[in-house]
C-alpha cells in the first residue's frame, strides 16, 4: 500500500526538487518574485495613467472638433424636452409671407376649456363648458383673437372675411393613431411601408422615411376635419420605431412652402419624439417559430422588451460615463469618442424621458407586463393604443411609471376581430373617464377611415361619455398627450390656427366640415356644402345613460311616451302625430298603439311591467346583411369560424352557430335578423347560399330561428376572386359558364343542394344571385353576364316577344358597390340593386379607388347618387362589429341626403330594402306585431338607446334597463 502511494504523482504539478539542488532553486524563486513585483508595479502604473492621464500633446489622434461636438451632445442628452410654446409667438413657423389674415364671423365656438374660474373638479364634471357666439381672427398662422364681436375696421384692409352663419366652430380634430402616408390607399404592395419586419426590435426605423405626401387619403382625412395625425409604424413587431406628428397640409395650395414630409411636421423644431411599441398577438404571429425564432409567446415578448431596454440602459450608462469623464478631465484628455449607435439611440432617448411612448396593448396580461417594464426601466408611457381591456383595470394603468397614467386610445365599438379584441366594451370611454383616466378616440387608419374619426367620439358620447369629454377625446386630450397642449386642441389666442367650421354639431350623425383652416390657410377654394336645416339650439346635450348588458325577458309590457311608429301595421288610434302614444304588448305582440285606455287598464291589472319613455320610437327590426354573424365568433380564430374556400360551394344554414356574443349584441342594438353567407376567402367575401335567421335564437332547431334556409346564391368578384380563379376575367367567365349550363340543364340532378341545383333556381328566377364586387368595370361585366344569360333563358323558353314579361330573368344584387355610382343608370335600367358594404367606402383597395368620399370633396356619396338614379339600395356589414351602428349609418344617409329620403326610407335601408332586393314578399318577411324595436330617441341619431326588442320568437320581448 505504501508503495502504491509513493507511485502516485504529487498533488502539485511541480515535482519536489532534490535536496542537493535546493540552493539554486531558492535563487531562481527569488528572481521570479522580483519579476512578478515589477510586473505588478507596471500594471498599477498603467491603471493610474488610465485614470489620471498625463496631458496629451496637441497632436492627439482624436479630432478635437468631434470631441467638442460630442460634448455638445452630452448637454442634449441631459436635457428634458418641454412642450412647444403657443401664446407668446409672433407668428407660426409655418406661416408664409404674404398670406392674408382671415376673420371668421358669426360662429358658434367651442373653445375647448371651461370658463375662467371653474375648478378642476367642476371642469371634469363638464361645468363651465359651453358653445358661445363670436368671431375668430387668424393672422400669421395663429389665432390672434377670439371675441364676441371683432370690428373689421380695426383689422388690416386685406383681411379675408368668412361668414360662419352661426355654424359650429372647433379646433381641428387630432387623430392620435394613423398610418396614412405609410399605408397608402388604395393598398399597393409597392406603397406598403407600415412595418419594418426584418427584426422584432426596430427602434431605429422612422415612419417619416416612408411618409408619402402623395397618399390621397391624407386629403380625404382632412375633409373630415382632421388637421393633425400621429403617423405610427405598424404593430407587427414589439418595438416598431419612431413616429411623427403631421398636419394635413401639403404643398403650396395648402399653405406650405414645399411638398415634403418634413414640411408637414406639426412641430418644425421637433421638441418631442414619439415611438410605437406593441404587445400581444401580432409579434407572436409574425415572428414566432418554435425552435427557430421568437417571440413565440407573451413570455417571450416580455423578454424581448426587457432585453431591448437592458441594452438601451447599458448604452445610456456608457454615454453618461463618457460625459462625466469629459467633464472631469476635459475633452483633450479622453481617449475615445462619445458612444453613439443608431440602433440604440432612440430607445436610449426613451429611457432619458425624451420620447413619448405609445404602445399597442389589448389584454390585461399585456397591460400589466408593460406597466411593469415602465417601472423596472423608469420611463413613462403616454398612451396604450387599442387598449380594449383597460376599462377593466384602471388601477393597473395608475401604477405606470411617471407623473400621470397613460391614456387609452380606443375605437368606439370595433371589436371581436381577434382573440385579444374579443373582450371589450362600447362603454369603455365612460368607465375610464369615471375612474379619472383619459379616453382618446382614434382611427388606426386605414383600419377605420380617419375621415370619420370624429364619428368615433360621437358614438362614445352615445355610449355615455360626457359631451365635453367626448369632444376633448379628439381635440384637447390627444393634444396634451402629444405634447402640444399649448398649441393645439383649443380655440384660443396664440394657438395654431387649425380651425373647422361644421354644418352641424360635430358629435351628431353625419356632421361634415364646411371649411377647414390649417395654420391659418383655408384648405378648400370651393367646398361642397350639404343642405341641412339651421340648428335652433346649441345647448350641450345631456349625458346618455348606459344600459345593462343583460336584458329582462317578458311577454307583457306597457310602453308610454311613444312619439313615432314606423311599423307596417297601422293602428287607428296612432294616426295623430301631435301627441305621444301608449303601446300595449301582450304575449309578445303589440295589441294597441294609441291612447289604449281599456287595454292599459287590463295590462295594469294583469301586472304588466311599464316602460316610460320621453321620446319613444317604435320601428321594424334591423337586418344584418352580408356579415359573418351566425357563422363566426372571433374573426381571426379559425376554430370559431365556419370557414370557407374558393373551391367550396356550401350552404350557410349547414354551418349556422347561434347564441354567440355577436348575436347577443345584434339583439341589443335592434338587429333581430341576419342574412349570412359562407365566405369565399376572407372577411366581406361570399360564396354559397346565405341563410336568414333570427339573432335571438338559441339554436337552429328553435321554432322560428331560421326564416329562410337559402336566401340567395353568392359569388365574389372583387380582388379576392384572383385567389381562386387566377384572374378577374376567368372568374367572370366561370360564372357566365355556370349560369349558361344551368339554363341548359333539364333537372337538378340527384342532389337538390348542389351548386348546379341552386343555379337552376337562379335562372328560374326563384333565387337571387348576389355578387360581391366593388369595381365599376366588374359590375359592368356582371351586367353583361346577366344580359347574356337572360337572353339564353328567353331563347330556351321560346316565348313570343309579346309575352316577354313572363320570361324569368336573373334577380341580381350587387354587394359592396363602392364604384357603383359610375354605372348607376345602367343598374337602374335593369332593376339591379346594391347593398353598400361599407356605406362609406374609403378606397382601401384598387377596385374601390373611384369611390365617392363625400362633402366637402365630392357632391354626395354612393347612396346619394344611387338613390337619385332610382336604384334600390340597402346598407350591409363589411365587418360584424358594425352591427351596433346600423341605425346610425341609416341616419347618415338621412341627414346628409339633402331631403331626398325620409326617416322611414332611411330605416328601410337597414330593413325592408334588403328583402325587396332579394325578392321577398311582404308576407314572407313581415314579423308582424311580434317583431319590433323600441328606442328612446330617434334610432337615426347619436344617443338613442334600444329599450325593448320583440325578437319574434316564442312571444319573448327583451327589455333593456339603465344601470
Short mmCIF file of N, CA, C and O in Angstrom, two decimals, residues 17 23 44 64 88 152 206 241 254 321 341 411 437 447 485 519 568 608 696 782 843 859 892 906 923 925 929:
data_model
loop_
_atom_site.label_atom_id
_atom_site.label_comp_id
_atom_site.label_asym_id
_atom_site.label_seq_id
_atom_site.Cartn_x
_atom_site.Cartn_y
_atom_site.Cartn_z
N UNK A 17 11.99 19.39 -5.58
CA UNK A 17 13.39 19.35 -6.01
C UNK A 17 14.21 18.42 -5.12
O UNK A 17 13.85 18.18 -3.97
N UNK A 23 19.66 25.10 -3.09
CA UNK A 23 20.17 26.47 -3.05
C UNK A 23 19.90 27.18 -4.38
O UNK A 23 19.44 28.32 -4.43
N UNK A 44 -0.03 48.60 -12.02
CA UNK A 44 -0.56 49.67 -11.18
C UNK A 44 -0.31 51.02 -11.82
O UNK A 44 -1.19 51.89 -11.88
N UNK A 64 -10.40 67.05 -32.18
CA UNK A 64 -10.88 67.93 -31.13
C UNK A 64 -12.28 68.45 -31.46
O UNK A 64 -13.16 68.55 -30.59
N UNK A 88 -47.37 83.85 -27.05
CA UNK A 88 -46.04 84.44 -26.95
C UNK A 88 -45.30 84.45 -28.28
O UNK A 88 -44.30 85.16 -28.44
N UNK A 152 -64.32 94.81 -37.93
CA UNK A 152 -63.44 94.62 -39.07
C UNK A 152 -62.65 95.89 -39.38
O UNK A 152 -61.57 95.83 -39.97
N UNK A 206 -37.93 54.87 -38.82
CA UNK A 206 -38.74 56.07 -38.62
C UNK A 206 -39.86 56.13 -39.66
O UNK A 206 -39.60 55.96 -40.86
N UNK A 241 -40.62 51.41 -34.00
CA UNK A 241 -39.85 52.54 -34.49
C UNK A 241 -40.48 53.88 -34.15
O UNK A 241 -41.51 53.97 -33.49
N UNK A 254 -52.00 74.32 -50.06
CA UNK A 254 -52.45 74.19 -48.67
C UNK A 254 -51.72 75.12 -47.72
O UNK A 254 -51.85 74.99 -46.50
N UNK A 321 -21.18 57.80 -18.60
CA UNK A 321 -19.81 57.66 -18.08
C UNK A 321 -18.85 58.52 -18.91
O UNK A 321 -17.96 59.18 -18.35
N UNK A 341 -24.76 54.97 -31.13
CA UNK A 341 -25.21 53.90 -32.00
C UNK A 341 -26.64 54.17 -32.45
O UNK A 341 -27.53 54.33 -31.61
N UNK A 411 -61.03 52.53 -30.12
CA UNK A 411 -62.16 52.57 -31.04
C UNK A 411 -63.42 52.67 -30.19
O UNK A 411 -63.46 52.18 -29.06
N UNK A 437 -59.29 58.58 -15.63
CA UNK A 437 -58.35 58.34 -16.72
C UNK A 437 -58.81 59.04 -17.99
O UNK A 437 -59.91 59.60 -18.05
N UNK A 447 -57.50 51.04 -40.77
CA UNK A 447 -58.43 50.10 -40.13
C UNK A 447 -59.82 50.73 -40.08
O UNK A 447 -60.81 50.11 -40.46
N UNK A 485 -50.12 70.74 -25.86
CA UNK A 485 -51.21 71.33 -25.09
C UNK A 485 -51.25 72.84 -25.18
O UNK A 485 -52.29 73.45 -24.95
N UNK A 519 -53.07 76.14 -39.97
CA UNK A 519 -52.11 77.23 -39.79
C UNK A 519 -52.57 78.50 -40.49
O UNK A 519 -51.79 79.23 -41.09
N UNK A 568 -95.19 48.59 -40.05
CA UNK A 568 -96.01 48.41 -41.24
C UNK A 568 -97.48 48.44 -40.88
O UNK A 568 -98.31 49.02 -41.58
N UNK A 608 -98.54 43.83 -15.86
CA UNK A 608 -97.53 44.07 -16.89
C UNK A 608 -96.54 45.15 -16.44
O UNK A 608 -96.91 46.11 -15.76
N UNK A 696 -81.81 36.19 -31.95
CA UNK A 696 -82.07 35.82 -30.56
C UNK A 696 -82.21 34.32 -30.37
O UNK A 696 -82.34 33.84 -29.24
N UNK A 782 -70.54 42.04 -64.99
CA UNK A 782 -71.60 41.19 -64.43
C UNK A 782 -72.95 41.53 -65.07
O UNK A 782 -73.77 40.64 -65.33
N UNK A 843 -61.90 53.77 -50.33
CA UNK A 843 -60.92 53.45 -51.37
C UNK A 843 -59.78 52.59 -50.88
O UNK A 843 -58.63 52.76 -51.31
N UNK A 859 -69.64 65.70 -54.41
CA UNK A 859 -71.05 66.02 -54.27
C UNK A 859 -71.83 64.74 -53.98
O UNK A 859 -72.34 64.09 -54.89
N UNK A 892 -76.92 58.67 -41.21
CA UNK A 892 -76.02 59.46 -42.06
C UNK A 892 -76.64 59.65 -43.44
O UNK A 892 -76.63 60.76 -44.00
N UNK A 906 -85.05 55.94 -44.75
CA UNK A 906 -83.71 55.69 -44.20
C UNK A 906 -83.70 54.40 -43.40
O UNK A 906 -82.78 53.59 -43.52
N UNK A 923 -95.40 39.39 -46.99
CA UNK A 923 -95.88 38.36 -46.07
C UNK A 923 -94.76 37.44 -45.62
O UNK A 923 -94.78 36.90 -44.51
N UNK A 925 -91.61 38.34 -45.06
CA UNK A 925 -90.63 38.99 -44.18
C UNK A 925 -91.25 39.70 -43.00
O UNK A 925 -90.56 40.04 -42.05
N UNK A 929 -96.67 41.97 -35.51
CA UNK A 929 -96.59 42.80 -34.31
C UNK A 929 -95.78 42.14 -33.21
O UNK A 929 -95.73 42.63 -32.09
#
